[in-house]
Amino acid sequence: MSIILGLETSCDETAAAVVKDGRIVLASELNSQTDIHAKFGGVVPEVAARYHLESVNEIIDLALTNSGVRPEDLDAVACTQGPGLIGTLLVGLSAAKAISWVFQKPLLAVDHLYAHICANYIDTDLAPPFICLLVSGGHTQTIHVKTHKDWEILGQTLDDAAGEAYDKVARLLGLGYPGGPMVDKMAQEGNPLAFKFPEGNVKGYDFSFSGLKTSVLRTVEKLPQPLPVNDLAASFQDAVNRVLFKKTVQAARELQVGKIVLAGGVAANKDLRRRFTELSGEGDISVFIPAMKYCTDNAAMVASCAYFAGVETSLDCMAYSRQSSGATL
Ligand code: KG4
Ligand code: ZN
């Protein structure tokens, strides 16, 4: 049995979790700074780092107390080492280092993107091989995860990440920050066929969302006020999700991999979840989607990642960073 304390501070969530054997969450606590950054229209790195500093000890205490695990009984401490904001990462890394040193526990520094993928191991029996669609605020990738140690990035965005496109279009529609959840909400009341936006079809498994974003901008410029925000949101969302779905399924079929896994903040999108859930009902491909709270940034995925990449396989968890050219500390 292995019990790991995970910390996540790569952006604007201060999170700590205690996870057993990579799959069972004993406690997962989170302090979101969304309201603080909303008035700036996006995350202010220096402000974020200072709030992490204020709440990190409290969140760690809460996670340990709620899990019923004493720090001396932990098997390891894990934290996010990147990619992310340097000042915020340092807060989590320093806290993890201190706990690791005081209680003489191994320190496992994990890659944030790899951790998003590992959110799918929570409460499931999932094991590689699978095709992962990783859609976050900074990344959009289709990955063939062959084993815990071996994966191949099949395709990625040539410009904006899917989450970034959601955030930019949300701003354009006056929906504020964070954009993705607001577009998701508005789109539920809108008609996806109201506007015809380009899918951004590039070759192979790659993606491109900048043309789509410009197309929404040009359309908005020509429309009278008030804007039909719901229809615009629904049509934009349909264009993004259509191509994400199509290319992921294409990869699974062409490589004859029977499992598709969604990861990252955009995996919280209701329309995207519906598309893949419906596919799963068809039989030949099974689909794994993390619970909503484990799609966006959280620490349970960090502890799970440390287990599967670090403890289970004795693998250096930073390997994914080197492959995906993510920042390292
Ligand atoms: O994975 P994440 O929490 O942080 C990063 O590692 O980037 O992803 C954040 C991104 C943001 O761009 C946010 O707008 C998007 O995920 N997002 C959504 C939804 N919830 C979060 N996008 C579409 N629909 C949602 N429901
Ligand atoms: Zn993330």
Coordinates of C-alpha atoms and ligand atoms in Angstrom, one line a residue:
M1 CA 0.0 0.0 0.0
S2 CA 1.2 3.5 -0.8
I3 CA -0.1 6.8 0.5
I4 CA 1.0 10.0 -1.2
L5 CA 0.4 13.6 -0.3
G6 CA 0.1 15.7 -3.6
L7 CA 0.4 19.4 -3.9
E8 CA -0.7 21.5 -7.0
T9 CA 0.2 25.2 -7.3
S10 CA 0.9 25.7 -11.0
C11 CA -1.6 28.4 -11.7
D12 CA -4.5 29.8 -9.6
E13 CA -5.6 26.8 -7.5
T14 CA -3.9 26.0 -4.2
A15 CA -4.6 22.3 -3.8
A16 CA -3.5 19.4 -1.6
A17 CA -4.7 15.8 -1.6
V18 CA -3.9 12.4 0.0
V19 CA -4.3 9.4 -2.4
K20 CA -4.0 5.7 -1.7
D21 CA -2.4 3.4 -4.4
G22 CA -2.9 6.1 -7.1
R23 CA -6.6 5.5 -7.3
I24 CA -8.4 6.1 -4.0
V25 CA -8.8 9.7 -2.8
L26 CA -8.7 10.0 1.0
A27 CA -9.0 13.8 0.9
S28 CA -8.8 16.4 -1.8
E29 CA -8.8 20.1 -0.8
L30 CA -8.6 23.2 -2.9
N31 CA -8.6 27.0 -2.5
S32 CA -9.5 28.6 -5.8
Q33 CA -8.4 32.2 -6.6
T34 CA -10.8 32.6 -9.5
D35 CA -12.7 35.4 -7.9
I36 CA -9.5 37.3 -7.2
H37 CA -8.2 37.2 -10.8
A38 CA -11.7 37.7 -12.4
K39 CA -11.5 41.4 -12.0
F40 CA -8.2 41.5 -14.0
G41 CA -9.7 39.3 -16.8
G42 CA -7.0 36.6 -16.2
V43 CA -4.4 35.3 -13.8
V44 CA -1.9 37.8 -12.4
P45 CA 1.2 35.7 -11.6
E46 CA 2.6 37.8 -8.8
V47 CA -0.8 38.0 -7.1
A48 CA -1.4 34.3 -7.6
A49 CA 2.0 33.4 -5.9
R50 CA 1.2 35.6 -2.9
Y51 CA -2.2 33.9 -2.4
H52 CA -0.6 30.5 -2.7
L53 CA 1.8 31.4 0.0
E54 CA -1.0 32.5 2.3
S55 CA -3.1 29.4 1.9
V56 CA -0.7 26.5 1.2
N57 CA -0.1 25.4 4.8
E58 CA -3.8 25.6 5.7
I59 CA -4.8 23.5 2.6
I60 CA -2.1 20.9 3.4
D61 CA -3.3 20.7 7.1
L62 CA -6.9 20.3 5.9
A63 CA -6.1 17.5 3.5
L64 CA -4.1 15.6 6.1
T65 CA -6.7 16.1 8.8
N66 CA -9.6 15.0 6.5
S67 CA -7.7 12.0 5.2
G68 CA -6.9 10.8 8.8
V69 CA -3.3 10.3 7.7
R70 CA -0.4 11.5 9.8
P71 CA 2.5 13.0 7.9
E72 CA 4.8 10.4 9.4
D73 CA 2.7 7.7 7.8
L74 CA 3.0 9.1 4.3
D75 CA 5.0 7.1 1.8
A76 CA 6.0 10.1 -0.4
V77 CA 5.3 13.8 -1.0
A78 CA 4.5 14.9 -4.6
C79 CA 4.2 18.3 -6.2
T80 CA 3.9 19.9 -9.6
Q81 CA 7.2 20.9 -11.1
G82 CA 5.9 22.5 -14.3
P83 CA 4.7 23.7 -16.7
G84 CA 3.1 26.6 -14.9
L85 CA 3.9 30.0 -13.4
I86 CA 7.3 30.1 -11.9
G87 CA 6.4 32.0 -8.7
T88 CA 3.4 29.8 -8.0
L89 CA 5.2 26.5 -8.7
L90 CA 8.0 27.5 -6.3
V91 CA 5.4 27.8 -3.4
G92 CA 4.2 24.2 -3.8
L93 CA 7.7 22.9 -4.5
S94 CA 9.1 24.6 -1.4
A95 CA 6.3 23.3 0.8
A96 CA 6.7 19.8 -0.5
K97 CA 10.5 19.9 0.0
A98 CA 10.0 21.1 3.6
I99 CA 7.6 18.2 4.4
S100 CA 9.8 15.7 2.6
W101 CA 12.9 16.9 4.6
V102 CA 11.2 17.1 8.0
F103 CA 9.5 13.7 7.8
Q104 CA 12.2 12.1 5.7
K105 CA 9.9 11.1 2.8
P106 CA 10.8 10.8 -0.9
L107 CA 9.9 13.9 -2.9
L108 CA 8.4 13.2 -6.3
A109 CA 8.1 16.2 -8.7
V110 CA 5.6 15.5 -11.4
D111 CA 4.7 17.0 -14.8
H112 CA 1.4 18.9 -14.7
L113 CA 0.2 17.6 -18.0
Y114 CA 1.0 14.0 -17.1
A115 CA -0.9 14.6 -13.9
H116 CA -4.0 15.7 -15.8
I117 CA -3.8 12.3 -17.7
C118 CA -3.5 10.4 -14.4
A119 CA -6.8 12.0 -13.1
N120 CA -8.3 9.1 -15.1
Y121 CA -6.8 6.5 -12.8
I122 CA -8.9 7.9 -9.9
D123 CA -11.7 5.5 -9.0
T124 CA -11.2 3.4 -12.1
D125 CA -9.3 0.3 -13.2
L126 CA -7.9 2.1 -16.3
A127 CA -4.5 0.9 -17.5
P128 CA -2.5 1.8 -20.7
P129 CA -2.6 1.5 -23.7
F130 CA -5.0 4.3 -24.5
I131 CA -5.4 7.4 -26.7
C132 CA -5.6 10.6 -24.6
L133 CA -7.0 13.9 -25.7
L134 CA -5.3 16.4 -23.4
V135 CA -7.1 19.7 -23.6
S136 CA -6.1 22.4 -21.1
G137 CA -5.6 26.2 -21.0
G138 CA -2.1 25.9 -22.5
H139 CA -2.0 22.6 -24.3
T140 CA -4.0 20.5 -26.8
Q141 CA -2.5 17.2 -27.6
T142 CA -3.5 13.7 -28.8
I143 CA -1.2 11.2 -27.1
H144 CA -0.8 7.5 -27.5
V145 CA 0.0 6.3 -24.0
K146 CA 1.5 2.9 -24.5
T147 CA 2.7 2.1 -21.0
H148 CA 3.3 4.1 -17.8
K149 CA 6.8 4.7 -19.2
D150 CA 6.2 5.1 -22.9
W151 CA 4.0 7.5 -24.8
E152 CA 4.0 9.3 -28.2
I153 CA 2.5 12.7 -28.9
L154 CA 0.5 12.1 -32.1
G155 CA -0.6 15.6 -32.7
Q156 CA -0.9 19.0 -31.1
T157 CA -2.2 22.5 -31.7
L158 CA -0.2 24.6 -34.1
D159 CA -1.4 27.9 -32.5
D160 CA -3.9 28.4 -29.6
A161 CA -4.8 25.7 -27.1
A162 CA -8.4 24.6 -27.0
G163 CA -8.9 26.2 -23.5
E164 CA -7.1 29.4 -24.7
A165 CA -9.6 29.6 -27.7
Y166 CA -12.5 29.2 -25.2
D167 CA -11.1 31.9 -23.0
K168 CA -10.4 34.3 -25.9
V169 CA -13.9 33.9 -27.4
A170 CA -15.5 34.3 -24.0
R171 CA -13.7 37.6 -23.7
L172 CA -14.9 38.6 -27.2
L173 CA -18.5 37.8 -26.2
G174 CA -18.1 39.8 -22.9
L175 CA -18.4 36.7 -20.8
G176 CA -15.4 37.4 -18.6
Y177 CA -13.0 35.1 -16.8
P178 CA -12.8 32.1 -16.6
G179 CA -14.1 31.8 -20.1
G180 CA -14.5 28.1 -20.8
P181 CA -17.2 27.4 -18.2
M182 CA -19.2 30.5 -19.2
V183 CA -19.1 29.5 -22.9
D184 CA -20.2 26.0 -21.9
K185 CA -23.2 27.5 -19.9
M186 CA -24.3 30.0 -22.6
A187 CA -23.9 27.3 -25.3
Q188 CA -26.5 25.1 -23.6
E189 CA -29.2 27.7 -24.4
G190 CA -27.9 28.3 -28.0
N191 CA -28.2 26.9 -31.5
P192 CA -24.9 25.2 -32.7
L193 CA -26.1 25.6 -36.3
A194 CA -26.8 29.3 -36.0
F195 CA -23.3 30.3 -37.4
K196 CA -21.0 28.3 -39.6
F197 CA -17.5 28.5 -38.2
P198 CA -14.5 26.7 -39.7
E199 CA -13.2 23.6 -37.9
G200 CA -9.6 24.5 -38.4
N201 CA -8.8 21.4 -40.3
V202 CA -5.0 20.8 -40.5
K203 CA -3.3 17.6 -41.6
G204 CA -2.9 14.5 -39.4
Y205 CA -3.7 14.7 -35.7
D206 CA -2.7 18.3 -35.3
F207 CA -5.1 21.1 -34.5
S208 CA -5.4 24.9 -35.2
F209 CA -7.9 27.2 -33.5
S210 CA -6.6 30.7 -34.5
G211 CA -8.7 30.8 -37.8
L212 CA -11.8 29.8 -35.9
K213 CA -11.1 32.6 -33.3
T214 CA -10.7 35.2 -36.1
S215 CA -13.8 33.9 -37.8
V216 CA -15.8 34.5 -34.6
L217 CA -14.3 38.0 -34.3
R218 CA -15.2 38.9 -37.9
T219 CA -18.8 37.7 -37.3
V220 CA -19.1 39.6 -34.1
E221 CA -17.9 42.8 -35.8
K222 CA -20.7 42.6 -38.4
L223 CA -23.5 41.8 -36.0
P224 CA -25.8 44.4 -34.4
Q225 CA -26.0 44.7 -30.6
P226 CA -27.1 43.0 -28.5
L227 CA -25.2 40.0 -29.7
P228 CA -26.8 36.6 -29.9
V229 CA -24.3 35.3 -27.3
N230 CA -25.9 31.9 -26.8
D231 CA -25.9 31.1 -30.5
L232 CA -22.4 32.4 -31.0
A233 CA -21.1 30.3 -28.0
A234 CA -22.9 27.2 -29.2
S235 CA -21.6 27.5 -32.7
F236 CA -18.1 28.2 -31.6
Q237 CA -18.2 25.3 -29.1
D238 CA -19.5 23.0 -31.8
A239 CA -16.6 23.8 -34.2
V240 CA -14.0 23.2 -31.5
N241 CA -15.5 20.0 -30.1
R242 CA -16.3 18.5 -33.5
V243 CA -12.6 18.6 -34.5
L244 CA -11.4 17.4 -31.1
F245 CA -13.7 14.5 -31.2
K246 CA -13.1 13.6 -34.8
K247 CA -9.3 13.5 -34.6
T248 CA -9.2 11.6 -31.3
V249 CA -11.6 8.9 -32.6
Q250 CA -9.6 8.8 -35.9
A251 CA -6.4 8.1 -33.9
A252 CA -8.0 5.4 -31.8
R253 CA -9.4 3.6 -34.9
E254 CA -6.2 4.0 -37.0
L255 CA -3.9 2.8 -34.3
Q256 CA -6.5 0.2 -33.2
V257 CA -6.5 1.3 -29.6
G258 CA -9.7 0.5 -27.8
K259 CA -9.6 3.1 -25.1
I260 CA -10.0 6.9 -25.2
V261 CA -9.2 9.1 -22.2
L262 CA -10.0 12.8 -21.8
A263 CA -7.9 15.1 -19.7
G264 CA -7.5 18.8 -18.7
G265 CA -9.8 21.6 -18.0
V266 CA -11.7 21.5 -21.3
A267 CA -12.7 17.9 -20.5
A268 CA -15.1 19.5 -18.1
N269 CA -17.1 20.8 -21.1
K270 CA -20.6 19.2 -21.1
D271 CA -20.9 19.0 -24.9
L272 CA -17.4 17.4 -25.3
R273 CA -18.2 14.9 -22.5
R274 CA -21.6 14.1 -24.2
R275 CA -19.9 13.4 -27.5
F276 CA -17.4 10.9 -26.0
T277 CA -20.0 9.3 -23.7
E278 CA -22.2 8.6 -26.6
L279 CA -19.3 7.0 -28.5
S280 CA -18.6 4.8 -25.5
G281 CA -22.2 3.4 -25.8
E282 CA -21.4 2.2 -29.4
G283 CA -19.2 -0.6 -28.1
D284 CA -15.8 -0.9 -29.8
I285 CA -14.2 2.0 -27.9
S286 CA -14.4 2.5 -24.1
V287 CA -14.2 6.1 -22.9
F288 CA -12.8 7.4 -19.6
I289 CA -13.5 11.0 -18.5
P290 CA -12.5 12.2 -15.0
A291 CA -15.1 13.5 -12.6
M292 CA -15.6 17.2 -13.1
K293 CA -13.6 18.1 -10.0
Y294 CA -10.6 16.2 -11.3
C295 CA -10.7 17.7 -14.9
T296 CA -9.6 21.2 -13.8
D297 CA -6.4 21.7 -11.6
N298 CA -6.4 19.6 -8.4
A299 CA -3.9 17.8 -6.3
A300 CA -5.4 14.3 -6.4
M301 CA -4.1 13.9 -10.0
V302 CA -0.7 15.0 -8.8
A303 CA -0.6 12.3 -6.1
S304 CA -1.9 9.7 -8.6
C305 CA 0.7 10.7 -11.1
A306 CA 3.5 10.3 -8.5
Y307 CA 2.2 6.8 -7.8
F308 CA 2.0 5.6 -11.4
A309 CA 5.0 7.3 -12.8
G310 CA 7.2 7.3 -9.7
V311 CA 6.3 4.6 -7.3
E312 CA 4.7 2.0 -9.5
T313 CA 7.3 2.1 -12.3
S314 CA 10.3 3.6 -10.5
L315 CA 10.3 6.1 -13.3
D316 CA 11.5 9.7 -13.2
C317 CA 8.2 11.6 -13.3
M318 CA 9.9 14.4 -15.3
A319 CA 10.2 12.3 -18.4
Y320 CA 6.9 13.6 -19.8
S321 CA 8.2 17.1 -19.5
R322 CA 11.2 16.3 -21.7
Q323 CA 9.0 14.8 -24.3
S324 CA 6.5 17.6 -24.3
S325 CA 9.0 20.4 -24.0
G326 CA 7.2 21.6 -20.8
A327 CA 9.1 23.9 -18.5
T328 CA 11.2 22.3 -15.8
L329 CA 12.4 23.9 -12.6
Ligands
KG4_1 O1 -6.4 22.1 -17.0 P1 -6.8 23.5 -16.6 O2 -7.6 23.6 -15.3 O3 -5.5 24.4 -16.4 C1 -4.4 24.3 -17.2 O4 -3.6 23.4 -16.9 O5 -4.4 25.1 -18.2 O6 -7.6 24.1 -17.8 C2 -8.1 25.4 -17.8 C3 -8.8 25.7 -19.1 C4 -9.2 27.1 -19.2 O7 -8.9 27.6 -20.5 C5 -10.7 27.0 -19.0 O8 -11.4 28.0 -19.7 C6 -11.0 25.6 -19.6 O9 -9.9 24.8 -19.2 N1 -12.3 25.1 -19.1 C7 -13.3 24.8 -19.9 C8 -14.4 24.4 -19.1 N2 -13.9 24.4 -17.8 C9 -12.6 24.8 -17.9 N3 -13.5 24.9 -21.3 C10 -14.7 24.6 -21.8 N4 -15.7 24.2 -21.0 C11 -15.6 24.1 -19.7 N5 -16.7 23.6 -19.0
ZN2 ZN -4.0 22.2 -15.6

